[in-house]
JSON list of C-alpha atoms in Angstrom, two decimals:
[
{"chain": "A", "resi": 1, "resn": "MET", "atom": "CA", "xyz": [-6.96, 2.07, -21.51]},
{"chain": "A", "resi": 2, "resn": "PHE", "atom": "CA", "xyz": [-5.33, -1.22, -20.27]},
{"chain": "A", "resi": 3, "resn": "TYR", "atom": "CA", "xyz": [-5.99, -0.38, -16.82]},
{"chain": "A", "resi": 4, "resn": "TRP", "atom": "CA", "xyz": [-9.44, 0.41, -17.11]},
{"chain": "A", "resi": 5, "resn": "LEU", "atom": "CA", "xyz": [-10.15, -2.74, -19.20]},
{"chain": "A", "resi": 6, "resn": "MET", "atom": "CA", "xyz": [-8.79, -4.85, -16.52]},
{"chain": "A", "resi": 7, "resn": "LYS", "atom": "CA", "xyz": [-10.66, -3.12, -13.73]},
{"chain": "A", "resi": 8, "resn": "TYR", "atom": "CA", "xyz": [-14.12, -3.03, -15.40]},
{"chain": "A", "resi": 9, "resn": "VAL", "atom": "CA", "xyz": [-14.16, -5.76, -17.86]},
{"chain": "A", "resi": 10, "resn": "VAL", "atom": "CA", "xyz": [-11.46, -8.51, -17.29]},
{"chain": "A", "resi": 11, "resn": "ILE", "atom": "CA", "xyz": [-10.75, -8.77, -13.60]},
{"chain": "A", "resi": 12, "resn": "GLY", "atom": "CA", "xyz": [-12.92, -6.33, -11.54]},
{"chain": "A", "resi": 13, "resn": "PRO", "atom": "CA", "xyz": [-16.50, -7.91, -12.15]},
{"chain": "A", "resi": 14, "resn": "ILE", "atom": "CA", "xyz": [-15.11, -11.52, -11.46]},
{"chain": "A", "resi": 15, "resn": "VAL", "atom": "CA", "xyz": [-13.29, -10.43, -8.21]},
{"chain": "A", "resi": 16, "resn": "LYS", "atom": "CA", "xyz": [-16.51, -8.37, -6.87]},
{"chain": "A", "resi": 17, "resn": "ALA", "atom": "CA", "xyz": [-18.74, -11.27, -7.67]},
{"chain": "A", "resi": 18, "resn": "ILE", "atom": "CA", "xyz": [-16.66, -13.85, -5.83]},
{"chain": "A", "resi": 19, "resn": "TRP", "atom": "CA", "xyz": [-15.19, -12.02, -2.82]},
{"chain": "A", "resi": 20, "resn": "ARG", "atom": "CA", "xyz": [-17.94, -9.25, -2.48]},
{"chain": "A", "resi": 21, "resn": "PRO", "atom": "CA", "xyz": [-15.78, -6.61, -0.99]},
{"chain": "A", "resi": 22, "resn": "TRP", "atom": "CA", "xyz": [-17.00, -3.89, 1.15]},
{"chain": "A", "resi": 23, "resn": "ILE", "atom": "CA", "xyz": [-15.86, -0.18, 1.76]},
{"chain": "A", "resi": 24, "resn": "VAL", "atom": "CA", "xyz": [-16.23, 2.40, 4.45]},
{"chain": "A", "resi": 25, "resn": "GLY", "atom": "CA", "xyz": [-15.18, 6.02, 3.99]},
{"chain": "A", "resi": 26, "resn": "ARG", "atom": "CA", "xyz": [-14.94, 6.07, 0.12]},
{"chain": "A", "resi": 27, "resn": "ARG", "atom": "CA", "xyz": [-15.87, 9.85, 0.35]},
{"chain": "A", "resi": 28, "resn": "ASN", "atom": "CA", "xyz": [-12.60, 10.41, 2.27]},
{"chain": "A", "resi": 29, "resn": "VAL", "atom": "CA", "xyz": [-10.68, 10.02, -1.04]},
{"chain": "A", "resi": 30, "resn": "PRO", "atom": "CA", "xyz": [-10.25, 13.32, -2.84]},
{"chain": "A", "resi": 31, "resn": "ALA", "atom": "CA", "xyz": [-12.36, 13.52, -6.03]},
{"chain": "A", "resi": 32, "resn": "GLU", "atom": "CA", "xyz": [-9.43, 15.13, -7.83]},
{"chain": "A", "resi": 33, "resn": "GLY", "atom": "CA", "xyz": [-5.95, 16.21, -7.49]},
{"chain": "A", "resi": 34, "resn": "ALA", "atom": "CA", "xyz": [-2.97, 14.34, -5.94]},
{"chain": "A", "resi": 35, "resn": "ALA", "atom": "CA", "xyz": [-3.06, 12.46, -2.58]},
{"chain": "A", "resi": 36, "resn": "ILE", "atom": "CA", "xyz": [-1.00, 9.57, -1.02]},
{"chain": "A", "resi": 37, "resn": "LEU", "atom": "CA", "xyz": [-3.17, 6.37, 0.18]},
{"chain": "A", "resi": 38, "resn": "ALA", "atom": "CA", "xyz": [-1.22, 5.14, 3.14]},
{"chain": "A", "resi": 39, "resn": "SER", "atom": "CA", "xyz": [-2.34, 1.58, 3.83]},
{"chain": "A", "resi": 40, "resn": "ASN", "atom": "CA", "xyz": [-1.48, -1.41, 6.04]},
{"chain": "A", "resi": 41, "resn": "HIS", "atom": "CA", "xyz": [-0.24, -4.32, 4.18]},
{"chain": "A", "resi": 42, "resn": "LEU", "atom": "CA", "xyz": [-1.47, -7.78, 4.88]},
{"chain": "A", "resi": 43, "resn": "SER", "atom": "CA", "xyz": [-1.54, -9.65, 1.77]},
{"chain": "A", "resi": 44, "resn": "PHE", "atom": "CA", "xyz": [-0.27, -9.49, -2.09]},
{"chain": "A", "resi": 45, "resn": "VAL", "atom": "CA", "xyz": [-3.97, -8.81, -3.12]},
{"chain": "A", "resi": 46, "resn": "ASP", "atom": "CA", "xyz": [-4.17, -5.47, -1.18]},
{"chain": "A", "resi": 47, "resn": "SER", "atom": "CA", "xyz": [-3.03, -3.75, -4.33]},
{"chain": "A", "resi": 48, "resn": "VAL", "atom": "CA", "xyz": [-5.74, -5.43, -6.28]},
{"chain": "A", "resi": 49, "resn": "PHE", "atom": "CA", "xyz": [-8.83, -4.51, -4.09]},
{"chain": "A", "resi": 50, "resn": "LEU", "atom": "CA", "xyz": [-8.01, -1.02, -3.06]},
{"chain": "A", "resi": 51, "resn": "PRO", "atom": "CA", "xyz": [-7.99, 0.36, -6.69]},
{"chain": "A", "resi": 52, "resn": "LEU", "atom": "CA", "xyz": [-10.84, -1.86, -7.48]},
{"chain": "A", "resi": 53, "resn": "MET", "atom": "CA", "xyz": [-13.15, -0.25, -5.08]},
{"chain": "A", "resi": 54, "resn": "LEU", "atom": "CA", "xyz": [-12.27, 3.43, -5.90]},
{"chain": "A", "resi": 55, "resn": "ASP", "atom": "CA", "xyz": [-13.60, 5.27, -9.12]},
{"chain": "A", "resi": 56, "resn": "ARG", "atom": "CA", "xyz": [-10.02, 6.92, -9.62]},
{"chain": "A", "resi": 57, "resn": "ARG", "atom": "CA", "xyz": [-6.83, 5.26, -10.69]},
{"chain": "A", "resi": 58, "resn": "VAL", "atom": "CA", "xyz": [-4.39, 4.39, -8.17]},
{"chain": "A", "resi": 59, "resn": "ALA", "atom": "CA", "xyz": [-0.76, 3.66, -8.76]},
{"chain": "A", "resi": 60, "resn": "PHE", "atom": "CA", "xyz": [1.19, 1.38, -6.54]},
{"chain": "A", "resi": 61, "resn": "LEU", "atom": "CA", "xyz": [5.01, 1.16, -6.10]},
{"chain": "A", "resi": 62, "resn": "ALA", "atom": "CA", "xyz": [5.72, -2.57, -6.20]},
{"chain": "A", "resi": 63, "resn": "LYS", "atom": "CA", "xyz": [9.04, -4.41, -5.99]},
{"chain": "A", "resi": 64, "resn": "SER", "atom": "CA", "xyz": [10.74, -4.75, -9.33]},
{"chain": "A", "resi": 65, "resn": "ASP", "atom": "CA", "xyz": [10.87, -8.65, -9.01]},
{"chain": "A", "resi": 66, "resn": "TYR", "atom": "CA", "xyz": [7.21, -8.70, -9.93]},
{"chain": "A", "resi": 67, "resn": "PHE", "atom": "CA", "xyz": [8.14, -7.35, -13.35]},
{"chain": "A", "resi": 68, "resn": "THR", "atom": "CA", "xyz": [11.09, -9.57, -14.30]},
{"chain": "A", "resi": 69, "resn": "GLY", "atom": "CA", "xyz": [10.02, -13.01, -13.94]},
{"chain": "A", "resi": 70, "resn": "LYS", "atom": "CA", "xyz": [10.63, -15.58, -16.66]},
{"chain": "A", "resi": 71, "resn": "GLY", "atom": "CA", "xyz": [8.42, -18.04, -18.54]},
{"chain": "A", "resi": 72, "resn": "LEU", "atom": "CA", "xyz": [4.73, -18.09, -18.54]},
{"chain": "A", "resi": 73, "resn": "LYS", "atom": "CA", "xyz": [4.19, -17.24, -14.76]},
{"chain": "A", "resi": 74, "resn": "GLY", "atom": "CA", "xyz": [6.57, -14.33, -14.99]},
{"chain": "A", "resi": 75, "resn": "THR", "atom": "CA", "xyz": [4.74, -13.03, -18.17]},
{"chain": "A", "resi": 76, "resn": "ALA", "atom": "CA", "xyz": [1.22, -13.33, -16.56]},
{"chain": "A", "resi": 77, "resn": "THR", "atom": "CA", "xyz": [2.40, -11.63, -13.37]},
{"chain": "A", "resi": 78, "resn": "ARG", "atom": "CA", "xyz": [3.98, -8.75, -15.36]},
{"chain": "A", "resi": 79, "resn": "ILE", "atom": "CA", "xyz": [0.81, -8.24, -17.13]},
{"chain": "A", "resi": 80, "resn": "PHE", "atom": "CA", "xyz": [-1.20, -8.37, -13.96]},
{"chain": "A", "resi": 81, "resn": "MET", "atom": "CA", "xyz": [0.94, -5.82, -12.35]},
{"chain": "A", "resi": 82, "resn": "LYS", "atom": "CA", "xyz": [0.94, -3.41, -15.16]},
{"chain": "A", "resi": 83, "resn": "GLY", "atom": "CA", "xyz": [-2.85, -3.94, -15.62]},
{"chain": "A", "resi": 84, "resn": "THR", "atom": "CA", "xyz": [-3.57, -3.04, -11.98]},
{"chain": "A", "resi": 85, "resn": "GLY", "atom": "CA", "xyz": [-1.77, 0.19, -12.14]},
{"chain": "A", "resi": 86, "resn": "GLN", "atom": "CA", "xyz": [1.46, -0.85, -10.12]},
{"chain": "A", "resi": 87, "resn": "LEU", "atom": "CA", "xyz": [4.97, 0.59, -11.01]},
{"chain": "A", "resi": 88, "resn": "PRO", "atom": "CA", "xyz": [8.35, -1.27, -10.54]},
{"chain": "A", "resi": 89, "resn": "ILE", "atom": "CA", "xyz": [10.81, -0.06, -7.83]},
{"chain": "A", "resi": 90, "resn": "ASP", "atom": "CA", "xyz": [14.14, -1.22, -6.58]},
{"chain": "A", "resi": 91, "resn": "ARG", "atom": "CA", "xyz": [14.17, -1.69, -2.74]},
{"chain": "A", "resi": 92, "resn": "SER", "atom": "CA", "xyz": [17.86, -2.40, -2.37]},
{"chain": "A", "resi": 93, "resn": "GLY", "atom": "CA", "xyz": [18.47, 1.07, -0.70]},
{"chain": "A", "resi": 94, "resn": "GLY", "atom": "CA", "xyz": [20.63, 3.95, -1.44]},
{"chain": "A", "resi": 95, "resn": "LYS", "atom": "CA", "xyz": [20.17, 5.55, -4.90]},
{"chain": "A", "resi": 96, "resn": "ALA", "atom": "CA", "xyz": [17.52, 2.87, -5.67]},
{"chain": "A", "resi": 97, "resn": "SER", "atom": "CA", "xyz": [15.41, 4.29, -2.74]},
{"chain": "A", "resi": 98, "resn": "GLU", "atom": "CA", "xyz": [15.88, 7.81, -4.09]},
{"chain": "A", "resi": 99, "resn": "ALA", "atom": "CA", "xyz": [14.89, 6.49, -7.61]},
{"chain": "A", "resi": 100, "resn": "SER", "atom": "CA", "xyz": [11.67, 5.07, -5.90]},
{"chain": "A", "resi": 101, "resn": "LEU", "atom": "CA", "xyz": [10.91, 8.21, -4.16]},
{"chain": "A", "resi": 102, "resn": "ASN", "atom": "CA", "xyz": [11.29, 10.19, -7.59]},
{"chain": "A", "resi": 103, "resn": "THR", "atom": "CA", "xyz": [8.88, 7.66, -9.28]},
{"chain": "A", "resi": 104, "resn": "GLY", "atom": "CA", "xyz": [6.28, 8.28, -6.66]},
{"chain": "A", "resi": 105, "resn": "LEU", "atom": "CA", "xyz": [6.68, 12.17, -6.78]},
{"chain": "A", "resi": 106, "resn": "GLN", "atom": "CA", "xyz": [6.17, 11.99, -10.57]},
{"chain": "A", "resi": 107, "resn": "VAL", "atom": "CA", "xyz": [2.82, 10.23, -10.10]},
{"chain": "A", "resi": 108, "resn": "LEU", "atom": "CA", "xyz": [1.89, 12.81, -7.52]},
{"chain": "A", "resi": 109, "resn": "GLY", "atom": "CA", "xyz": [3.16, 15.57, -9.89]},
{"chain": "A", "resi": 110, "resn": "SER", "atom": "CA", "xyz": [0.61, 14.22, -12.33]},
{"chain": "A", "resi": 111, "resn": "GLY", "atom": "CA", "xyz": [-2.37, 14.93, -9.93]},
{"chain": "A", "resi": 112, "resn": "GLU", "atom": "CA", "xyz": [-2.92, 11.33, -9.52]},
{"chain": "A", "resi": 113, "resn": "LEU", "atom": "CA", "xyz": [-3.32, 8.92, -6.34]},
{"chain": "A", "resi": 114, "resn": "LEU", "atom": "CA", "xyz": [-0.18, 7.16, -5.32]},
{"chain": "A", "resi": 115, "resn": "GLY", "atom": "CA", "xyz": [-0.76, 3.89, -3.01]},
{"chain": "A", "resi": 116, "resn": "ILE", "atom": "CA", "xyz": [1.98, 3.42, -0.44]},
{"chain": "A", "resi": 117, "resn": "TYR", "atom": "CA", "xyz": [2.68, 0.72, 2.38]},
{"chain": "A", "resi": 118, "resn": "PRO", "atom": "CA", "xyz": [4.52, 2.63, 4.98]},
{"chain": "A", "resi": 119, "resn": "GLU", "atom": "CA", "xyz": [5.52, -0.51, 6.72]},
{"chain": "A", "resi": 120, "resn": "GLY", "atom": "CA", "xyz": [7.63, -1.20, 3.38]},
{"chain": "A", "resi": 121, "resn": "THR", "atom": "CA", "xyz": [6.71, -4.90, 3.25]},
{"chain": "A", "resi": 122, "resn": "ARG", "atom": "CA", "xyz": [3.70, -7.13, 4.19]},
{"chain": "A", "resi": 123, "resn": "SER", "atom": "CA", "xyz": [3.07, -7.82, 7.94]},
{"chain": "A", "resi": 124, "resn": "PRO", "atom": "CA", "xyz": [4.48, -11.39, 8.79]},
{"chain": "A", "resi": 125, "resn": "ASP", "atom": "CA", "xyz": [1.83, -11.74, 11.48]},
{"chain": "A", "resi": 126, "resn": "GLY", "atom": "CA", "xyz": [-1.05, -9.41, 11.04]},
{"chain": "A", "resi": 127, "resn": "LYS", "atom": "CA", "xyz": [0.47, -6.93, 13.31]},
{"chain": "A", "resi": 128, "resn": "LEU", "atom": "CA", "xyz": [0.88, -3.14, 12.44]},
{"chain": "A", "resi": 129, "resn": "TYR", "atom": "CA", "xyz": [4.71, -2.17, 12.25]},
{"chain": "A", "resi": 130, "resn": "ARG", "atom": "CA", "xyz": [6.71, 0.94, 12.34]},
{"chain": "A", "resi": 131, "resn": "GLY", "atom": "CA", "xyz": [6.57, 3.14, 9.25]},
{"chain": "A", "resi": 132, "resn": "ARG", "atom": "CA", "xyz": [9.40, 4.14, 6.90]},
{"chain": "A", "resi": 133, "resn": "THR", "atom": "CA", "xyz": [9.80, 7.93, 6.53]},
{"chain": "A", "resi": 134, "resn": "GLY", "atom": "CA", "xyz": [9.88, 7.89, 2.90]},
{"chain": "A", "resi": 135, "resn": "ILE", "atom": "CA", "xyz": [6.02, 8.45, 2.89]},
{"chain": "A", "resi": 136, "resn": "ALA", "atom": "CA", "xyz": [6.40, 11.59, 5.06]},
{"chain": "A", "resi": 137, "resn": "ARG", "atom": "CA", "xyz": [9.12, 13.08, 2.54]},
{"chain": "A", "resi": 138, "resn": "MET", "atom": "CA", "xyz": [6.83, 12.41, -0.37]},
{"chain": "A", "resi": 139, "resn": "ALA", "atom": "CA", "xyz": [4.04, 14.26, 1.34]},
{"chain": "A", "resi": 140, "resn": "LEU", "atom": "CA", "xyz": [6.00, 17.13, 2.19]},
{"chain": "A", "resi": 141, "resn": "GLU", "atom": "CA", "xyz": [7.92, 17.51, -1.24]},
{"chain": "A", "resi": 142, "resn": "ALA", "atom": "CA", "xyz": [4.57, 17.01, -3.21]},
{"chain": "A", "resi": 143, "resn": "HIS", "atom": "CA", "xyz": [2.55, 19.16, -0.91]},
{"chain": "A", "resi": 144, "resn": "VAL", "atom": "CA", "xyz": [-0.40, 16.45, -0.76]},
{"chain": "A", "resi": 145, "resn": "PRO", "atom": "CA", "xyz": [-2.63, 15.12, 1.89]},
{"chain": "A", "resi": 146, "resn": "VAL", "atom": "CA", "xyz": [-2.14, 11.42, 3.27]},
{"chain": "A", "resi": 147, "resn": "VAL", "atom": "CA", "xyz": [-5.20, 9.26, 3.41]},
{"chain": "A", "resi": 148, "resn": "PRO", "atom": "CA", "xyz": [-5.12, 6.39, 5.81]},
{"chain": "A", "resi": 149, "resn": "VAL", "atom": "CA", "xyz": [-6.50, 3.17, 4.45]},
{"chain": "A", "resi": 150, "resn": "LEU", "atom": "CA", "xyz": [-7.02, -0.06, 6.47]},
{"chain": "A", "resi": 151, "resn": "MET", "atom": "CA", "xyz": [-7.20, -3.40, 4.50]},
{"chain": "A", "resi": 152, "resn": "VAL", "atom": "CA", "xyz": [-9.37, -6.03, 6.51]},
{"chain": "A", "resi": 153, "resn": "ASP", "atom": "CA", "xyz": [-9.03, -9.81, 6.07]},
{"chain": "A", "resi": 154, "resn": "THR", "atom": "CA", "xyz": [-6.95, -9.88, 2.98]},
{"chain": "A", "resi": 155, "resn": "ASP", "atom": "CA", "xyz": [-4.44, -11.99, 5.03]},
{"chain": "A", "resi": 156, "resn": "THR", "atom": "CA", "xyz": [-7.15, -14.48, 5.60]},
{"chain": "A", "resi": 157, "resn": "MET", "atom": "CA", "xyz": [-8.31, -14.42, 2.15]},
{"chain": "A", "resi": 158, "resn": "MET", "atom": "CA", "xyz": [-4.52, -15.11, 0.83]},
{"chain": "A", "resi": 159, "resn": "PRO", "atom": "CA", "xyz": [-1.95, -15.59, 3.68]},
{"chain": "A", "resi": 160, "resn": "ILE", "atom": "CA", "xyz": [1.89, -15.06, 2.81]},
{"chain": "A", "resi": 161, "resn": "GLY", "atom": "CA", "xyz": [3.16, -18.09, 0.98]},
{"chain": "A", "resi": 162, "resn": "THR", "atom": "CA", "xyz": [-0.06, -19.34, -0.42]},
{"chain": "A", "resi": 163, "resn": "THR", "atom": "CA", "xyz": [-1.07, -19.02, -4.17]},
{"chain": "A", "resi": 164, "resn": "VAL", "atom": "CA", "xyz": [-4.68, -20.17, -4.18]},
{"chain": "A", "resi": 165, "resn": "PRO", "atom": "CA", "xyz": [-6.98, -17.58, -2.54]},
{"chain": "A", "resi": 166, "resn": "ARG", "atom": "CA", "xyz": [-9.74, -18.59, -0.06]},
{"chain": "A", "resi": 167, "resn": "ILE", "atom": "CA", "xyz": [-13.28, -17.27, -0.61]},
{"chain": "A", "resi": 168, "resn": "VAL", "atom": "CA", "xyz": [-13.44, -14.94, 2.40]},
{"chain": "A", "resi": 169, "resn": "ARG", "atom": "CA", "xyz": [-15.16, -11.48, 2.27]},
{"chain": "A", "resi": 170, "resn": "VAL", "atom": "CA", "xyz": [-12.61, -8.69, 2.55]},
{"chain": "A", "resi": 171, "resn": "GLY", "atom": "CA", "xyz": [-13.17, -4.82, 3.46]},
{"chain": "A", "resi": 172, "resn": "ILE", "atom": "CA", "xyz": [-11.63, -1.46, 3.23]},
{"chain": "A", "resi": 173, "resn": "VAL", "atom": "CA", "xyz": [-11.84, 1.16, 5.86]},
{"chain": "A", "resi": 174, "resn": "ILE", "atom": "CA", "xyz": [-10.66, 4.76, 4.65]},
{"chain": "A", "resi": 175, "resn": "GLY", "atom": "CA", "xyz": [-9.98, 7.49, 7.25]},
{"chain": "A", "resi": 176, "resn": "GLU", "atom": "CA", "xyz": [-9.93, 11.26, 6.88]},
{"chain": "A", "resi": 177, "resn": "PRO", "atom": "CA", "xyz": [-7.08, 12.97, 5.02]},
{"chain": "A", "resi": 178, "resn": "LEU", "atom": "CA", "xyz": [-4.22, 14.09, 7.39]},
{"chain": "A", "resi": 179, "resn": "ASP", "atom": "CA", "xyz": [-2.86, 17.52, 6.43]},
{"chain": "A", "resi": 180, "resn": "PHE", "atom": "CA", "xyz": [0.79, 17.96, 6.89]},
{"chain": "A", "resi": 181, "resn": "SER", "atom": "CA", "xyz": [1.10, 21.47, 5.34]},
{"chain": "A", "resi": 182, "resn": "ARG", "atom": "CA", "xyz": [2.22, 22.92, 8.70]},
{"chain": "A", "resi": 183, "resn": "PHE", "atom": "CA", "xyz": [5.56, 21.35, 8.03]},
{"chain": "A", "resi": 184, "resn": "ALA", "atom": "CA", "xyz": [6.12, 22.67, 4.62]},
{"chain": "A", "resi": 185, "resn": "GLY", "atom": "CA", "xyz": [9.71, 23.10, 3.74]},
{"chain": "A", "resi": 186, "resn": "MET", "atom": "CA", "xyz": [10.85, 20.80, 6.51]},
{"chain": "A", "resi": 187, "resn": "GLU", "atom": "CA", "xyz": [11.35, 17.61, 4.43]},
{"chain": "A", "resi": 188, "resn": "GLY", "atom": "CA", "xyz": [15.05, 17.64, 5.24]},
{"chain": "A", "resi": 189, "resn": "ASP", "atom": "CA", "xyz": [14.54, 17.22, 9.06]},
{"chain": "A", "resi": 190, "resn": "ARG", "atom": "CA", "xyz": [14.57, 13.66, 9.99]},
{"chain": "A", "resi": 191, "resn": "TYR", "atom": "CA", "xyz": [12.86, 14.29, 13.36]},
{"chain": "A", "resi": 192, "resn": "ILE", "atom": "CA", "xyz": [10.07, 15.90, 11.41]},
{"chain": "A", "resi": 193, "resn": "LEU", "atom": "CA", "xyz": [9.92, 13.00, 9.02]},
{"chain": "A", "resi": 194, "resn": "ARG", "atom": "CA", "xyz": [9.69, 10.42, 11.80]},
{"chain": "A", "resi": 195, "resn": "SER", "atom": "CA", "xyz": [6.94, 12.52, 13.78]},
{"chain": "A", "resi": 196, "resn": "ILE", "atom": "CA", "xyz": [4.71, 12.58, 10.52]},
{"chain": "A", "resi": 197, "resn": "THR", "atom": "CA", "xyz": [5.33, 9.04, 9.81]},
{"chain": "A", "resi": 198, "resn": "ASP", "atom": "CA", "xyz": [4.33, 8.02, 13.37]},
{"chain": "A", "resi": 199, "resn": "GLU", "atom": "CA", "xyz": [1.02, 10.07, 13.08]},
{"chain": "A", "resi": 200, "resn": "ILE", "atom": "CA", "xyz": [0.22, 8.16, 9.96]},
{"chain": "A", "resi": 201, "resn": "MET", "atom": "CA", "xyz": [0.68, 4.83, 11.52]},
{"chain": "A", "resi": 202, "resn": "VAL", "atom": "CA", "xyz": [-1.51, 5.97, 14.68]},
{"chain": "A", "resi": 203, "resn": "ALA", "atom": "CA", "xyz": [-4.22, 7.03, 12.33]},
{"chain": "A", "resi": 204, "resn": "LEU", "atom": "CA", "xyz": [-3.92, 3.51, 10.58]},
{"chain": "A", "resi": 205, "resn": "GLN", "atom": "CA", "xyz": [-4.07, 1.69, 14.02]},
{"chain": "A", "resi": 206, "resn": "ARG", "atom": "CA", "xyz": [-7.09, 3.87, 15.16]},
{"chain": "A", "resi": 207, "resn": "LEU", "atom": "CA", "xyz": [-9.07, 2.61, 12.03]},
{"chain": "A", "resi": 208, "resn": "GLY", "atom": "CA", "xyz": [-9.17, -0.96, 13.00]},
{"chain": "A", "resi": 209, "resn": "GLU", "atom": "CA", "xyz": [-7.96, -3.33, 15.76]},
{"chain": "A", "resi": 210, "resn": "GLN", "atom": "CA", "xyz": [-4.52, -4.18, 14.56]},
{"chain": "A", "resi": 211, "resn": "GLU", "atom": "CA", "xyz": [-1.81, -4.55, 17.47]},
{"chain": "A", "resi": 212, "resn": "TYR", "atom": "CA", "xyz": [0.99, -2.14, 16.82]},
{"chain": "A", "resi": 213, "resn": "GLU", "atom": "CA", "xyz": [4.58, -2.96, 17.43]},
{"chain": "A", "resi": 214, "resn": "ASP", "atom": "CA", "xyz": [7.31, -0.19, 17.32]},
{"chain": "A", "resi": 215, "resn": "VAL", "atom": "CA", "xyz": [9.71, -2.23, 15.14]},
{"chain": "A", "resi": 216, "resn": "TYR", "atom": "CA", "xyz": [10.26, -2.63, 11.43]},
{"chain": "A", "resi": 217, "resn": "ALA", "atom": "CA", "xyz": [8.30, -5.54, 9.75]},
{"chain": "A", "resi": 218, "resn": "SER", "atom": "CA", "xyz": [11.55, -6.29, 7.93]},
{"chain": "A", "resi": 219, "resn": "THR", "atom": "CA", "xyz": [13.28, -6.84, 11.12]},
{"chain": "A", "resi": 220, "resn": "VAL", "atom": "CA", "xyz": [10.73, -9.23, 12.38]},
{"chain": "A", "resi": 221, "resn": "LYS", "atom": "CA", "xyz": [10.87, -11.28, 9.10]},
{"chain": "A", "resi": 222, "resn": "ASP", "atom": "CA", "xyz": [14.60, -11.59, 9.67]},
{"chain": "A", "resi": 223, "resn": "ARG", "atom": "CA", "xyz": [14.20, -12.86, 13.08]},
{"chain": "A", "resi": 224, "resn": "LEU", "atom": "CA", "xyz": [11.65, -15.44, 11.88]},
{"chain": "A", "resi": 225, "resn": "LYS", "atom": "CA", "xyz": [13.98, -16.46, 9.02]},
{"chain": "A", "resi": 226, "resn": "LYS", "atom": "CA", "xyz": [16.78, -17.10, 11.60]},
{"chain": "A", "resi": 227, "resn": "LYS", "atom": "CA", "xyz": [14.52, -19.21, 13.86]},
{"chain": "A", "resi": 228, "resn": "ARG", "atom": "CA", "xyz": [13.47, -21.42, 10.93]},
{"chain": "A", "resi": 229, "resn": "SER", "atom": "CA", "xyz": [17.02, -21.87, 9.70]}
]
């Protein structure tokens, strides 16, 4: 109930009126049943605009830090994250990564839409980077299609490091669902998982004009931090 109240009464109408988001390919999102929405990740607000522009509820896996903040800001952030359908996950790796995967599988097992950023983190410079294979494993284990989603100009609206969004019209392009049922039962094969993930990233790159670089975005971020220090 809280999710729909935020979407249609509290946040949604205001956001739509100010930023006038546009969407292409909405029909490519299944009207019912579970599916993974695989999106590029340019800005914090990506997780706001995609659910806002779809009729169905979308659950995103978000880093747990957003749910543990202290004070007024922490409380506001936590309410906002929950209100936009986001679920806390631990990105520290190992058992935490396994728990995150299980959380995603629970969402899909309930027949819902799960939003995932295959790159694992926001792009530091607007490029599209190598995908993490967790998305492929989820798709195979849950037996669901993967729908490529391209966010447009959200990084111009709210670049990394900023707190006040700019008035820029943003958009969403949704591609046709990708069916990986031919790989059923092969979720334990890391080569298959890499192949599926690469196919998803190619589909994302073809939706727009993002330059692709075959390296993890987290690696690029680490390099940038070292240069600044």
